[in-house]
XYZ file of C-alpha atoms in Angstrom:
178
model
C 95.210 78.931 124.509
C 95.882 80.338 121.052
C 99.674 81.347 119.287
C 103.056 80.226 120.353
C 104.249 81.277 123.721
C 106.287 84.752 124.253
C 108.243 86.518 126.491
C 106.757 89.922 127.529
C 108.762 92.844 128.640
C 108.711 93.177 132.108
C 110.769 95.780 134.546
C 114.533 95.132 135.290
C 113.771 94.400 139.624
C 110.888 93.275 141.827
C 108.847 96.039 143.291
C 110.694 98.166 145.564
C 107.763 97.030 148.195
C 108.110 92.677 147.693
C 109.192 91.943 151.367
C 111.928 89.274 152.194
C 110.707 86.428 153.919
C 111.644 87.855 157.233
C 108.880 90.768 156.709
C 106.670 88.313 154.970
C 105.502 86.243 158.014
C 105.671 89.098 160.104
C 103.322 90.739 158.284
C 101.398 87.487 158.437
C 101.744 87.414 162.528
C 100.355 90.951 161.940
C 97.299 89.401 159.922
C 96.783 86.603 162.620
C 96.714 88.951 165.191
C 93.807 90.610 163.875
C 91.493 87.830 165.142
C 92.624 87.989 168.228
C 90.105 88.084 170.679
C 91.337 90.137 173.975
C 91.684 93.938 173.840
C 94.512 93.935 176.268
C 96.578 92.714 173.360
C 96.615 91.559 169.992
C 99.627 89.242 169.244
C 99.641 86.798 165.996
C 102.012 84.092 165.423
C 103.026 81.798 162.046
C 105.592 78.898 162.767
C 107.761 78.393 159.432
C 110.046 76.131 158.419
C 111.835 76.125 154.803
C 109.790 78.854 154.017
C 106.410 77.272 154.417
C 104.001 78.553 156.701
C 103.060 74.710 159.311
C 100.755 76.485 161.188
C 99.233 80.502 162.582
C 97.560 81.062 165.711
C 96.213 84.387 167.732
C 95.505 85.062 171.172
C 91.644 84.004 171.739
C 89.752 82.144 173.914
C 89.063 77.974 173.589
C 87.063 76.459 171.445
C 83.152 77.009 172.953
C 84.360 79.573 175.586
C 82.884 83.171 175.755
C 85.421 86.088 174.289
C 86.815 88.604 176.324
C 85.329 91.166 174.093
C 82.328 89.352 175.260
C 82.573 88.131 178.605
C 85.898 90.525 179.548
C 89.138 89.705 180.606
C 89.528 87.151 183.181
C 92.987 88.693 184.623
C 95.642 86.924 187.518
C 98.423 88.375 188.288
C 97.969 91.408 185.531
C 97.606 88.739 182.848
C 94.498 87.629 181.138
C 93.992 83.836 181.492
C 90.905 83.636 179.267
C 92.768 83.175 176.498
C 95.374 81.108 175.305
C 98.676 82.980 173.328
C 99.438 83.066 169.669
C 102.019 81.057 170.603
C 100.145 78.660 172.290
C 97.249 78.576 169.721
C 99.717 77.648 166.943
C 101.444 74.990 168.801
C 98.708 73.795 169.238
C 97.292 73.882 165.428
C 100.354 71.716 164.188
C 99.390 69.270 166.810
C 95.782 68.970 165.868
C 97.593 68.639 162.001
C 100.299 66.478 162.643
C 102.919 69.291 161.813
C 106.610 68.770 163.411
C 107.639 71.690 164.760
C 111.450 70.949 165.098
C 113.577 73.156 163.308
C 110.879 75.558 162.452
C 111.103 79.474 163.102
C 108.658 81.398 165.109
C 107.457 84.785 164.116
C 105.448 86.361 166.747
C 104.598 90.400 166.958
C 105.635 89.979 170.525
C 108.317 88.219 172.878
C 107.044 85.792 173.741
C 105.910 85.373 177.581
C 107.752 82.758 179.880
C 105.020 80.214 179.402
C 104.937 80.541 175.359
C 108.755 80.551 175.478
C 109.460 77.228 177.419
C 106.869 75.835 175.217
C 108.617 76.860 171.861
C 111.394 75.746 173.446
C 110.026 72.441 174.118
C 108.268 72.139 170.737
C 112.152 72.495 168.906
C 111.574 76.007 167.370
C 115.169 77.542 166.870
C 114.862 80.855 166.277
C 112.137 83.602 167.240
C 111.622 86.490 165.174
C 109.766 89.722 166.832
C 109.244 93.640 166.659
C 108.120 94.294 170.475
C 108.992 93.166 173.545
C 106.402 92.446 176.661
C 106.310 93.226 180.127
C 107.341 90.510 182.594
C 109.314 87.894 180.235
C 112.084 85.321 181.203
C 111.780 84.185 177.383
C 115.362 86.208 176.452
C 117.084 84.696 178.974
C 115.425 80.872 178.400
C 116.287 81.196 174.387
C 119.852 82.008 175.411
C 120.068 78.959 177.458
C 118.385 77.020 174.962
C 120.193 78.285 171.921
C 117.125 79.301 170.641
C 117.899 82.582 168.010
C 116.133 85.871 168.743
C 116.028 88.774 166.171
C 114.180 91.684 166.887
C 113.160 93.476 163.708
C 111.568 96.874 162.915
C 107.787 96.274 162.572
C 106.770 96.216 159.214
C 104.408 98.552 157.532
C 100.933 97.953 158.235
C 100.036 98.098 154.550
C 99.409 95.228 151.750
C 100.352 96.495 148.427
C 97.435 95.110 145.656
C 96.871 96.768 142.956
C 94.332 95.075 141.055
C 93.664 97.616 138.025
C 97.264 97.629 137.164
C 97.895 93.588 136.684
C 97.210 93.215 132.933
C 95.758 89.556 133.455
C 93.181 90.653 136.134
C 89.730 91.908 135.758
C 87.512 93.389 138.838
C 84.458 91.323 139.126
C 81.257 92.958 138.811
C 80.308 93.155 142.251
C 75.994 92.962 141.907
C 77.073 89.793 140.586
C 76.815 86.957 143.136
């Protein structure tokens, strides 16, 4: 590190694209959800709480069982029971991690379905945050009972703003370099 430290010019606002933290984690749900591993429905789902990300899950099959992109959907009652929901799968990470879940705030790409609901519910989560509904829910009427908060947002765009030429401090690697 060379010369005294200085104060470079730099625009008046953030970028007109910098999500609030709202958009933030659902954009992350939208992230998780891409390892989902049913294609009856992709769902992701990041607990938060203070603005830190505790734990992200997706709807996929357990540990050492096939996929249903695999093995297909195992379905009961028009719902696939191979796998285990977002919801369920990130419940289940804090667990494995030690993470209290009280207080925290759920952001799922989906409501949530009965089951997930009574167990966010259960796990002290206080307020959901979605952009589509699903078929056959009592999870509205449970996080009413419960006090539980429910926002349905617009989805956010499916795009990740990174532009890597124009940040003066980063350089492309040369990729036949490994």
């Amino acid at each position: 590190m060379s010369g005294e430290p200085h104060i470079e010019h730099r625009a008046a606002k953030p970028p007109a694209w910098r999500p609030d933290w709202d958009t933030y984690f659902l954009k992350l749900a939208m992230l998780a959800s891409e390892r989902a591993t049913c294609p009856r429905m992709h769902c992701g789902c990041v607990l938060v709480k203070d603005n830190h990300v505790l734990s992200t899950g997706y709807n996929g099959s357990l540990p050492g069982t096939p996929h249903c992109y695999d093995a297909g959907c195992l379905v009961v009652d028009n719902h696939c029971v191979r796998t285990n929901h977002a919801e369920m799968n990130a419940i289940c990470q804090a667990a494995r991690h030690g993470m209290a879940l009280a207080g925290a705030t759920a952001y799922v790409t989906n409501l949530p379905c009965t089951a997930c609901a009574k167990a966010l519910i259960a796990v002290g989560i206080i307020r959901v945050v979605i952009f589509s509904d699903y078929h056959d829910s009592l999870a509205e009427r449970f996080f009413q009972e419960s006090g539980v908060k429910l926002d349905r947002l617009p989805m956010p765009r499916a795009e990740i703003h990174y532009d890597l030429a124009s940040f003066s401090s980063a350089r492309p690697f040369d990729e036949g370099k490994n």
